[in-house]
Amino acid sequence: MIGNIYAIAAVAIIGGGLFGFDMSSMSAIIAIPQYKCYFQSEPIPGDHSQCVGPTSSVQGGITAAMPGGSWLGALCSGYISDMFGRKKAIMIGAVIWWIGSTIICASQNVGMLVAGRVINGFCVGICSAQVPVYISELAPPSKRGRLVGAQQWAITWGIMIMFYISYGSSFINGTAAFRVPWGLQMIPAIGLFFAMFLLPESPRWLARKDRWEEVHAVLTLVHGKGDPHSPLVTREMAEIRGMVEFEKNNADVTYLELFKPHMINRTHIGVFTQIWSQLTGMNVMMYYITYVFTMAGISGNQLLVSSSVQYVINVVVTVPALLYVDRWGRRPTLLVGAALMMTWLFANAGLLASKGRYAGAKGVHNVKEASWEVNGPASKAVIACSYLFVASYAPTWGPVSWIYPPELFPLRVRGKAVALATSANWAFNFALGYFVPPAFVNIKWQTYLVFGVFCFSMFVHVFFLFPETAGKTLEEVVDIFEDPKGIKNIGTPAWKTRVSTRQTSMLERSEVDQEKGAVGSDGSPERSGSDREAVKPNSHSLFSIFSQRSQARKDLPNIYSSLSLILFSSILPLPTPTDDFSANNAAQDVKSENISLLNQNQSDASHETQNPKRWTPIMSKEMQISQRQRQNRARDNDDDETHATQQQLPTEKKKKNGRSLGPYNTLPGPCLAILSGAKSSKMVTASPATSYSGAGEEASSSPINGPEA
């Protein structure tokens, strides 16, 4: 099985690329004379030498046949996917594509061509609905946007590749000019079918079928990179299990579930995401760009070359969205795209209205759909605005319209919900494919105004009702719509939602965990036990920091002991009593300080044992033993220790090398703890004092002279 999520997505998105192949195989071919002559509806009166092809209504029907089949396929894909799985649904679609492409390639008349395109459309409907679901259920949250959006990139590649294949085939005489590209489009589906055998099934679909061992295996393969205890695997497994348990009583889901009060808002957002993506007018540009450029005075071979430029733009400009859509977020991307497309559509309408003229009933170059003609600099401006329109759609509504719907719905309805949303896409694709050719004939340049108004409407709609989902797990997105503090049946207001990718990205890189860690014997972070999580030291504990340093660099114990002594001496200044009474008080103060620190450490350790989600201070074995001994001695031998300490305190200042060391030189407890990290098994004091064994023995007196200290 392939475990690399990018490789998985690269295979699956071929299903989306099939749509691009079909779209371009029509847009590039409708302008060539071989196609026009073979499928001509009626000759021009008085001129039987020139082929004009199907009428505008017939051509609209041929073009719309594919999205019509896609609408039906998208609706059925929910049942197919829930029954057989996301992976097998895509494979079924690939087989259907073989059948449809065979019929199209062998078409003898318009009826056969339409039937083949309907069958191909059924495949596209299944794949376009279930590929985003499949990828979104496998992808980690911080990469989900770019991976699902890659389907749009595959569509653009399919459009461009097939366009140039069709362009090359246009130089072939006879029907092979269109049969060759229609036959070659079977090849990607063959590759998709066999490559899908190497991919894992969706873990969330497996969870719904109670195949938990397979769920864990898939998550380990894809998210854990072979580590079954990866923190991301643990989190995803827990969230999937929780969601499936919650939805067990809702196993039998129908489309009516999507229209209940608590679900209707999500349903309308998913459906309108796909509707608006069609009403931008982008597919009009893809299907009928040759009509637009014919209005701008371009014809012949130059027409196809100029049209191909927009397909190259479409491929190239989609890349930034794949890289940054998870960082940009869904809402800003959709809003910016709607505003820019509205600008270019209104600009084209203004140019055609002010600088163009009616081309007559026959249209430009006998193309009725090219009913308006513009020349000179204005024609170049129309072409430029058309290219800019494509460049605005490609990184915005293009990929996000596929990314967004699968993120909106809970697991139990996701398959059917995305199928419904995608069916709306194809329903409007069908309507526009059929509507646009007659629209160019009847309302001419005002067609651009219609789509410009649609872009303005979608901007307003997105701003007020489309929440941000970038960086959130699919289960966290559900919480947005079910927020008890939000609007009833809507949840958190859309404009209050934000992108949240930082935490999930860090978790996926295992840079953070569930606030719990461990350290290896060399002091470096390691994964151990069932946690397998990265380690972060207790940043507020000097005790932990110094103990880690002494563990990690055992070759420098004296340096760290000196630094520790200096640091703690500055934090806990030593008293300098002048008589036995003040010395006794000093000893009591120091002892109380030590006991307080020990109790604090004991309390922290106890709390951390009870709450494993806290960072645990790291101590050497010797330190732990020394700490316990000091605690026991402080508790059990309170009076005796105080008396012994008083007897050991000198009453006169000692001198070494002519310098006064002070009458009281017993080091504070923290210094003793730090120094115990060295390989020496005894606590160190600056003057004869009680010391403890570091190997678990009974406490003993071991005087150490000044130079040794």
XYZ file of C-alpha atoms in Angstrom:
709
model
C 0.000 0.000 0.000
C 1.098 3.555 -0.726
C 1.303 5.604 2.482
C 2.534 8.953 1.179
C -0.471 11.287 1.211
C 0.817 13.253 -1.781
C 1.153 10.076 -3.841
C -2.338 9.007 -2.772
C -3.760 12.360 -3.839
C -1.819 12.300 -7.123
C -3.515 9.037 -8.084
C -6.999 9.885 -6.848
C -7.213 13.276 -8.573
C -6.940 11.590 -11.955
C -10.673 11.082 -11.418
C -11.069 14.845 -11.460
C -8.779 15.108 -14.464
C -11.290 13.083 -16.482
C -13.655 16.048 -16.318
C -10.945 18.250 -17.807
C -10.346 15.767 -20.621
C -14.011 15.675 -21.512
C -14.452 19.444 -21.313
C -11.495 20.216 -23.553
C -12.228 17.462 -26.036
C -15.408 19.358 -26.840
C -14.221 22.986 -26.627
C -11.276 22.390 -28.954
C -13.236 20.341 -31.470
C -16.394 22.384 -31.994
C -14.408 24.898 -34.077
C -12.738 22.482 -36.539
C -14.351 21.859 -39.956
C -14.151 18.038 -39.721
C -16.479 18.076 -36.717
C -18.790 20.692 -38.204
C -19.232 18.784 -41.423
C -19.817 15.393 -39.798
C -22.368 16.587 -37.244
C -23.869 19.419 -39.278
C -27.524 20.022 -38.555
C -28.380 21.975 -41.693
C -26.353 23.632 -44.470
C -26.307 27.345 -45.072
C -29.076 28.235 -47.543
C -27.588 28.707 -50.981
C -24.092 27.630 -49.868
C -23.590 23.867 -49.578
C -19.790 24.050 -49.717
C -19.344 25.405 -46.198
C -20.092 23.396 -43.043
C -21.464 25.293 -40.081
C -21.964 22.366 -37.692
C -24.863 21.828 -35.306
C -27.235 24.683 -34.549
C -26.744 26.576 -31.303
C -29.464 24.609 -29.517
C -28.150 21.238 -30.740
C -24.579 22.146 -29.811
C -25.832 23.275 -26.428
C -27.486 19.891 -25.959
C -24.321 18.017 -26.971
C -22.220 20.051 -24.572
C -24.782 19.810 -21.761
C -25.090 16.020 -22.069
C -21.936 15.466 -20.035
C -22.913 17.679 -17.046
C -26.408 16.188 -17.232
C -24.961 12.716 -16.742
C -22.653 14.105 -14.057
C -25.639 15.408 -12.099
C -27.165 11.926 -12.037
C -23.810 10.320 -11.228
C -23.163 12.704 -8.350
C -26.530 11.899 -6.771
C -25.919 8.163 -7.066
C -22.336 8.432 -5.848
C -23.461 8.916 -2.247
C -25.144 5.508 -2.171
C -22.303 3.845 -4.082
C -19.691 5.361 -1.797
C -21.491 4.493 1.439
C -22.103 0.954 0.261
C -18.782 -0.008 -1.349
C -16.373 2.585 0.047
C -14.753 5.729 -1.334
C -11.972 3.802 -3.054
C -14.215 1.339 -4.867
C -16.612 4.117 -5.902
C -13.770 5.833 -7.764
C -12.812 2.538 -9.417
C -16.418 1.989 -10.540
C -16.347 5.456 -12.083
C -13.203 4.590 -14.033
C -14.878 1.532 -15.564
C -17.919 3.602 -16.583
C -15.555 6.079 -18.276
C -14.164 3.312 -20.479
C -17.662 2.494 -21.700
C -18.627 6.099 -22.392
C -15.381 6.943 -24.193
C -15.768 3.901 -26.427
C -19.262 5.016 -27.487
C -18.125 8.623 -28.074
C -15.149 7.520 -30.166
C -17.404 5.368 -32.339
C -20.205 7.993 -32.661
C -22.057 7.860 -35.970
C -24.540 10.642 -35.264
C -25.533 13.260 -32.702
C -27.695 10.835 -30.722
C -24.826 8.383 -30.222
C -22.493 11.229 -29.259
C -24.962 12.529 -26.681
C -25.441 9.029 -25.201
C -21.693 8.531 -24.841
C -21.280 11.907 -23.187
C -24.083 11.167 -20.724
C -22.313 7.933 -19.711
C -18.990 9.749 -19.405
C -20.759 12.358 -17.331
C -22.054 9.682 -14.966
C -18.430 8.722 -14.290
C -17.379 12.326 -13.798
C -20.238 12.829 -11.343
C -19.098 9.893 -9.209
C -15.417 10.817 -9.256
C -15.861 14.552 -8.793
C -18.035 13.938 -5.724
C -16.055 11.147 -4.065
C -12.438 12.081 -4.810
C -12.647 15.167 -2.541
C -14.333 13.077 0.159
C -11.710 10.354 -0.138
C -8.782 12.765 0.079
C -10.289 14.917 2.844
C -10.875 11.827 5.010
C -7.275 10.696 4.566
C -5.385 13.999 4.631
C -4.063 15.604 7.836
C -5.825 18.905 8.642
C -2.969 21.257 7.727
C -2.581 19.689 4.247
C -6.213 18.945 3.459
C -6.822 22.122 1.469
C -3.943 21.767 -0.929
C -4.545 18.042 -1.427
C -8.272 18.313 -2.128
C -7.631 21.410 -4.215
C -5.261 19.364 -6.312
C -8.372 17.949 -7.969
C -8.927 21.334 -9.575
C -5.306 21.317 -10.701
C -5.860 17.899 -12.254
C -8.900 19.299 -14.073
C -6.799 22.144 -15.485
C -4.119 19.700 -16.601
C -6.751 17.524 -18.236
C -8.175 20.531 -20.067
C -4.773 21.696 -21.302
C -3.451 18.258 -22.326
C -6.584 17.290 -24.215
C -6.812 20.707 -25.860
C -3.346 20.338 -27.364
C -4.064 16.727 -28.360
C -7.217 17.933 -30.092
C -5.318 20.813 -31.664
C -2.727 18.415 -33.072
C -5.422 16.061 -34.307
C -7.196 18.918 -36.078
C -4.596 18.686 -38.854
C -5.714 15.116 -39.650
C -8.101 14.805 -42.556
C -11.381 13.038 -41.976
C -13.173 11.915 -38.860
C -9.933 10.819 -37.178
C -9.473 14.509 -36.328
C -11.993 14.115 -33.505
C -12.053 10.334 -32.990
C -8.390 10.159 -31.970
C -8.660 12.552 -29.002
C -11.979 11.013 -27.948
C -10.360 7.579 -27.916
C -7.168 8.685 -26.127
C -9.148 10.009 -23.184
C -9.676 6.398 -22.056
C -6.007 6.048 -21.075
C -6.117 8.064 -17.796
C -9.119 6.051 -16.585
C -7.266 2.783 -17.183
C -4.322 4.045 -15.159
C -6.639 5.290 -12.401
C -8.408 1.936 -12.064
C -5.257 -0.135 -11.598
C -3.436 2.431 -9.453
C -6.330 2.544 -6.976
C -5.480 -1.031 -5.950
C -2.345 0.376 -4.326
C -4.166 2.967 -2.205
C -5.743 2.514 1.247
C -9.434 2.904 1.947
C -10.771 5.945 3.797
C -10.268 5.381 7.552
C -13.517 7.151 8.375
C -15.517 4.894 6.071
C -13.813 1.864 7.614
C -14.726 3.189 11.064
C -18.393 3.349 10.104
C -18.123 -0.332 9.232
C -16.486 -1.106 12.634
C -13.245 -2.227 10.991
C -11.093 -0.605 13.660
C -7.924 -2.585 13.083
C -7.899 -1.424 9.481
C -8.611 2.140 10.624
C -5.563 2.106 12.869
C -3.445 0.492 10.160
C -4.403 3.160 7.596
C -3.777 6.031 10.033
C -0.423 4.518 10.980
C 0.502 4.179 7.307
C -0.580 7.644 6.197
C -0.280 9.873 9.288
C 2.160 8.008 11.515
C 4.651 7.047 8.800
C 4.722 3.563 10.254
C 4.617 4.593 13.923
C 1.378 3.278 15.481
C 1.927 5.460 18.572
C 2.326 8.749 16.706
C 0.482 11.583 18.519
C -1.372 12.492 15.323
C -2.511 8.887 14.884
C -3.670 8.821 18.503
C -5.604 12.062 18.147
C -7.219 11.182 14.833
C -8.142 7.726 16.109
C -9.761 9.192 19.215
C -11.728 11.784 17.241
C -12.930 9.263 14.670
C -13.941 6.813 17.383
C -15.808 9.518 19.282
C -17.650 10.709 16.206
C -18.577 7.190 15.083
C -19.858 6.295 18.545
C -21.931 9.457 18.563
C -23.413 8.638 15.160
C -24.077 4.929 15.673
C -27.773 5.567 16.114
C -27.846 7.434 12.795
C -26.510 4.717 10.550
C -29.401 4.799 8.093
C -29.098 8.257 6.622
C -31.224 9.585 3.779
C -31.042 12.820 1.857
C -33.894 14.139 4.027
C -31.425 14.303 6.923
C -29.662 17.137 5.086
C -32.776 19.310 5.199
C -33.479 19.076 8.920
C -33.171 22.363 10.884
C -29.793 21.553 12.438
C -28.319 20.575 9.051
C -29.988 22.896 6.541
C -27.420 25.674 6.946
C -24.519 23.372 6.133
C -26.426 21.892 3.225
C -27.170 25.276 1.710
C -23.516 26.375 2.076
C -22.192 23.207 0.410
C -24.723 23.371 -2.408
C -24.202 27.067 -3.073
C -20.433 26.683 -3.070
C -20.822 24.487 -6.127
C -23.600 26.573 -7.660
C -21.620 29.790 -7.365
C -18.539 28.141 -8.869
C -20.604 27.563 -12.002
C -22.286 30.955 -11.982
C -18.895 32.675 -12.058
C -19.027 31.873 -15.768
C -15.711 30.024 -15.782
C -16.962 26.931 -17.551
C -18.514 29.190 -20.150
C -14.994 30.386 -20.830
C -13.773 26.792 -20.988
C -16.508 25.469 -23.298
C -17.084 28.459 -25.508
C -13.895 30.509 -25.432
C -13.642 30.075 -29.206
C -16.885 32.028 -29.580
C -15.521 34.875 -27.444
C -12.270 35.100 -29.378
C -14.141 34.905 -32.666
C -16.020 38.044 -31.563
C -12.588 39.629 -30.983
C -11.675 39.007 -34.646
C -9.464 35.919 -34.233
C -10.024 33.014 -36.620
C -8.463 29.877 -38.068
C -5.356 28.355 -36.511
C -4.716 31.478 -34.473
C -8.089 30.985 -32.781
C -7.088 27.637 -31.259
C -3.627 28.858 -30.244
C -5.055 31.941 -28.513
C -7.654 29.818 -26.774
C -4.970 27.449 -25.499
C -3.225 30.276 -23.652
C -6.017 30.428 -21.105
C -5.581 26.728 -20.374
C -1.892 27.260 -19.656
C -2.798 30.174 -17.376
C -5.347 27.972 -15.670
C -2.715 25.310 -14.867
C 0.034 27.688 -13.742
C -2.055 30.027 -11.586
C -3.701 27.141 -9.731
C -0.351 26.246 -8.149
C -0.211 29.122 -5.601
C -3.614 28.082 -4.291
C -2.425 24.522 -3.721
C 0.564 25.811 -1.766
C -1.108 28.517 0.297
C -4.858 27.890 0.450
C -4.515 26.366 3.934
C -2.657 29.468 5.055
C -4.925 31.965 3.307
C -8.106 30.288 4.471
C -11.278 29.511 2.553
C -13.239 32.723 3.179
C -10.613 35.274 2.040
C -9.841 33.196 -1.035
C -13.485 33.050 -2.099
C -14.089 36.737 -1.384
C -11.049 37.922 -3.336
C -11.903 35.642 -6.252
C -15.482 36.891 -6.473
C -14.388 40.539 -6.415
C -11.752 40.101 -9.126
C -13.957 38.067 -11.457
C -16.759 40.612 -11.102
C -14.288 43.314 -12.163
C -13.191 41.554 -15.367
C -16.729 40.548 -16.358
C -18.045 44.087 -16.038
C -14.981 45.345 -17.902
C -15.661 42.988 -20.830
C -19.321 43.993 -20.889
C -18.342 47.660 -20.986
C -15.799 47.137 -23.768
C -18.192 45.143 -25.943
C -21.052 47.582 -25.360
C -19.038 50.734 -26.051
C -16.588 49.569 -28.715
C -18.385 46.669 -30.404
C -21.215 46.331 -32.883
C -23.813 43.789 -33.946
C -22.373 41.259 -36.415
C -25.666 40.379 -38.127
C -27.796 37.246 -38.135
C -25.000 35.020 -39.465
C -22.492 36.196 -36.867
C -18.742 36.639 -37.280
C -17.351 34.191 -39.873
C -20.784 32.530 -40.086
C -20.707 31.606 -36.376
C -24.114 32.652 -35.053
C -22.946 32.533 -31.445
C -20.332 35.202 -32.258
C -23.110 37.741 -32.638
C -21.097 40.792 -31.514
C -17.926 42.068 -33.132
C -15.131 44.220 -31.701
C -11.912 45.308 -33.402
C -8.716 47.203 -32.722
C -7.340 47.842 -29.223
C -10.724 47.026 -27.689
C -10.508 43.465 -29.021
C -7.108 43.024 -27.353
C -8.561 44.382 -24.121
C -11.384 41.816 -24.305
C -8.840 39.026 -24.723
C -6.740 40.398 -21.842
C -9.774 40.595 -19.537
C -10.670 37.028 -20.475
C -7.197 35.857 -19.488
C -7.344 37.842 -16.233
C -10.712 36.326 -15.460
C -9.235 32.831 -15.774
C -6.246 33.878 -13.644
C -8.649 35.099 -10.952
C -10.758 31.955 -10.923
C -7.938 29.408 -10.993
C -6.438 30.084 -7.504
C -9.728 30.929 -5.791
C -13.101 29.409 -6.637
C -11.543 26.693 -8.772
C -9.865 24.656 -6.009
C -11.888 25.901 -3.025
C -15.196 24.817 -4.554
C -13.909 21.238 -4.261
C -12.117 21.685 -0.927
C -14.923 23.333 1.008
C -18.024 21.066 0.803
C -16.426 17.875 2.231
C -15.235 19.866 5.253
C -18.688 21.052 6.258
C -20.514 17.857 7.130
C -20.335 15.231 9.893
C -19.249 11.737 8.972
C -22.669 10.088 8.897
C -23.950 12.340 6.095
C -20.718 13.395 4.403
C -20.939 11.052 1.432
C -24.506 11.981 0.536
C -24.042 15.664 1.382
C -21.056 16.081 -0.924
C -22.906 14.102 -3.580
C -25.831 16.524 -3.322
C -23.548 19.563 -3.483
C -21.695 18.178 -6.488
C -24.968 17.335 -8.197
C -25.879 21.023 -7.886
C -22.613 21.839 -9.654
C -23.484 19.593 -12.550
C -27.107 20.726 -12.694
C -25.973 24.323 -13.201
C -23.177 23.195 -15.486
C -25.810 21.514 -17.615
C -28.035 24.601 -17.557
C -25.205 26.959 -18.484
C -23.846 24.643 -21.152
C -27.264 24.694 -22.770
C -28.017 28.355 -22.036
C -24.862 30.152 -23.143
C -24.863 29.529 -26.925
C -28.434 30.870 -27.313
C -27.570 33.667 -24.870
C -24.713 34.858 -27.086
C -27.154 34.834 -30.007
C -30.021 36.598 -28.256
C -28.685 38.918 -25.515
C -25.146 39.226 -26.897
C -22.739 41.189 -24.663
C -25.300 41.438 -21.837
C -24.362 37.816 -21.055
C -21.308 39.217 -19.272
C -23.516 41.445 -17.129
C -25.492 38.428 -15.937
C -22.379 36.663 -14.670
C -21.004 39.888 -13.186
C -24.127 40.251 -11.045
C -23.764 36.639 -9.954
C -20.196 37.363 -8.783
C -21.394 40.320 -6.712
C -24.115 38.175 -5.135
C -21.690 35.406 -4.200
C -19.354 37.930 -2.546
C -22.133 39.064 -0.204
C -23.286 35.508 0.433
C -19.798 34.247 1.337
C -19.099 37.158 3.673
C -22.159 36.613 5.843
C -22.686 32.840 5.799
C -19.544 30.897 4.845
C -17.442 30.054 7.966
C -13.697 29.422 7.940
C -12.662 25.749 8.042
C -8.936 25.892 7.229
C -6.659 24.093 9.686
C -9.448 22.392 11.621
C -10.128 18.683 11.823
C -13.367 17.550 10.226
C -14.769 16.945 13.706
C -13.808 20.471 14.842
C -15.657 21.966 11.867
C -18.818 20.259 13.104
C -18.429 22.189 16.379
C -18.616 25.497 14.479
C -22.138 24.727 13.318
C -23.216 23.296 16.670
C -21.809 26.082 18.852
C -24.315 26.553 21.726
C -23.249 30.190 22.057
C -23.817 30.906 18.373
C -26.908 31.574 16.293
C -29.549 28.848 16.464
C -29.166 26.268 13.655
C -26.256 28.318 12.270
C -23.630 28.232 15.001
C -20.674 30.577 15.173
C -21.202 33.612 12.883
C -19.121 33.188 9.740
C -17.278 36.498 10.072
C -16.013 35.504 13.546
C -14.283 32.314 12.384
C -10.553 32.272 11.738
C -7.860 30.101 10.176
C -6.179 27.810 12.733
C -3.373 25.845 11.115
C -0.434 26.474 13.444
C -1.301 23.979 16.162
C -2.302 21.188 13.798
C 0.837 21.717 11.696
C 3.042 21.462 14.777
C 1.256 18.335 15.938
C 1.652 16.692 12.544
C 5.384 17.407 12.682
C 5.422 15.937 16.205
C 6.833 19.197 17.555
C 4.141 19.297 20.180
C 2.152 16.607 21.924
C -0.616 16.266 24.398
C 1.468 18.185 26.991
C 3.422 15.127 28.033
C 6.944 13.923 27.368
C 9.924 11.783 28.254
C 13.700 12.050 28.072
C 16.174 9.384 27.165
C 19.233 8.387 29.089
C 21.351 10.863 27.236
C 19.050 13.715 28.099
C 17.673 14.131 24.586
C 13.948 13.862 23.825
C 12.777 10.429 22.777
C 9.498 8.596 22.255
C 8.794 5.857 24.737
C 5.884 3.778 25.953
C 2.441 4.448 24.606
C 2.924 8.178 24.483
C 5.610 8.438 21.819
C 5.453 12.163 22.164
C 8.021 14.891 21.929
C 9.513 16.280 25.114
C 9.523 19.784 26.369
C 11.195 20.601 29.692
C 9.361 22.315 32.484
C 10.402 25.831 31.582
C 9.694 27.265 35.022
C 11.756 24.663 36.905
C 15.433 25.502 37.361
C 15.748 22.144 39.082
C 14.701 20.375 35.836
C 16.929 22.488 33.622
C 20.065 21.927 35.666
C 19.395 18.235 36.118
C 18.961 17.825 32.354
C 22.188 19.671 31.701
C 24.143 17.514 34.160
C 22.659 14.406 32.516
C 23.354 15.535 28.969
C 26.932 16.672 29.564
C 28.480 14.351 32.124
C 31.932 15.323 31.000
C 31.488 18.780 32.559
C 30.081 18.134 36.055
C 32.394 20.535 37.837
C 31.477 23.459 35.591
C 27.762 22.974 36.111
C 28.226 22.428 39.826
C 30.065 25.735 40.058
C 27.412 27.545 38.034
C 24.672 26.002 40.154
C 26.431 27.055 43.351
C 26.814 30.625 42.166
C 23.218 30.828 40.931
C 21.580 29.450 44.069
C 23.884 31.386 46.352
C 22.624 34.558 44.672
C 19.005 33.401 44.959
C 19.310 32.196 48.567
C 21.879 34.492 50.320
C 23.591 32.784 53.229
C 23.327 34.373 56.719
C 26.435 35.268 58.721
C 25.546 34.873 62.412
C 28.009 36.140 65.036
C 27.047 33.910 67.946
C 25.581 30.514 68.736
C 22.053 31.905 69.027
C 22.122 33.560 65.617
C 23.852 30.517 64.167
C 21.049 28.344 65.474
C 18.492 30.659 63.854
C 20.427 30.559 60.595
C 20.449 26.786 60.635
C 16.733 26.707 61.301
C 16.108 29.159 58.427
C 18.195 27.163 55.981
C 16.587 23.912 57.058
C 13.113 25.424 56.682
C 14.086 26.681 53.231
C 15.270 23.204 52.235
C 12.161 21.511 53.578
C 9.944 24.017 51.773
C 11.707 23.355 48.474
C 11.531 19.615 49.019
C 7.830 19.738 49.816
C 7.260 21.847 46.726
C 9.108 19.326 44.554
C 7.191 16.488 46.181
C 3.895 18.262 45.542
C 4.828 18.940 41.921
C 5.892 15.346 41.406
C 2.681 14.045 42.979
C 0.536 16.337 40.850
C 2.368 15.373 37.688
C 1.903 11.677 38.482
C -1.836 12.204 38.823
C -2.016 14.431 35.763
C 0.103 12.922 32.978
C -0.650 15.840 30.644
C 1.806 18.090 32.515
C 5.487 18.314 31.682
C 7.430 16.097 34.100
C 10.715 17.375 35.615
C 13.575 15.118 34.650
C 15.879 13.962 37.504
C 18.720 11.499 37.647
C 18.389 8.409 39.772
C 20.863 9.794 42.305
C 18.898 13.015 42.595
C 15.643 11.167 43.203
C 17.222 9.051 45.945
C 18.874 12.084 47.519
C 15.615 13.976 47.462
C 13.721 11.165 49.181
C 16.427 10.841 51.821
C 16.304 14.544 52.614
C 12.526 14.396 52.857
C 12.636 11.426 55.250
C 15.358 12.997 57.345
C 13.505 16.292 57.549
C 10.328 14.491 58.637
C 11.664 11.760 60.969
C 14.775 13.308 62.469
C 13.717 16.915 62.874
C 14.972 17.499 66.410
C 18.134 15.387 66.113
C 19.144 17.028 62.852
C 18.657 20.487 64.250
C 20.770 19.622 67.283
C 23.508 18.067 65.148
C 23.555 21.070 62.864
C 23.942 23.415 65.828
C 26.870 21.393 67.162
C 28.640 21.486 63.805
C 28.357 25.242 63.223
C 31.726 26.953 63.890
C 31.726 30.083 66.011
C 34.767 31.650 64.475
C 35.506 32.611 60.908
C 37.764 30.310 58.971
C 40.316 31.693 56.615
C 41.763 30.267 53.481
C 44.440 32.053 51.498
C 43.851 35.053 53.694
C 40.131 35.331 52.787
C 37.248 35.105 55.195
C 34.748 32.349 54.390
C 32.235 33.187 57.135
C 31.139 31.246 60.185
C 28.421 29.259 58.427
C 29.173 27.382 55.227
C 26.589 24.600 54.907
C 25.206 24.786 51.363
C 21.456 25.154 50.775
C 19.403 22.107 49.747
C 19.072 23.098 46.066
C 22.847 23.261 45.721
C 23.135 19.847 47.297
C 20.582 18.539 44.810
C 22.478 19.996 41.868
C 25.816 18.713 43.018
C 24.344 15.250 43.553
C 23.962 14.997 39.784
C 27.711 14.419 39.477
C 29.145 10.928 39.614
C 30.232 11.431 43.247
C 27.960 9.461 45.547
C 28.149 11.986 48.418
C 26.606 15.357 49.034
C 29.235 18.119 49.265
C 29.521 20.733 51.987
C 31.979 23.529 52.466
C 32.581 22.622 56.082
C 32.225 19.447 58.147
C 28.551 18.665 58.081
C 26.107 15.843 57.750
C 25.999 14.320 54.218
C 23.912 11.620 52.587
C 24.762 8.630 50.501
C 23.605 8.805 46.904
C 23.217 5.051 46.528
C 20.282 4.447 48.792
C 22.278 3.698 51.971
C 21.521 4.986 55.456
C 22.481 8.586 56.151
C 26.037 8.969 57.418
C 28.414 11.721 58.481
C 31.187 12.334 55.998
C 33.207 15.443 56.676
C 34.859 16.984 53.654
C 37.472 19.629 54.028
C 37.367 22.996 52.384
C 39.646 22.362 49.404
C 37.677 19.224 48.421
C 34.479 21.205 48.543
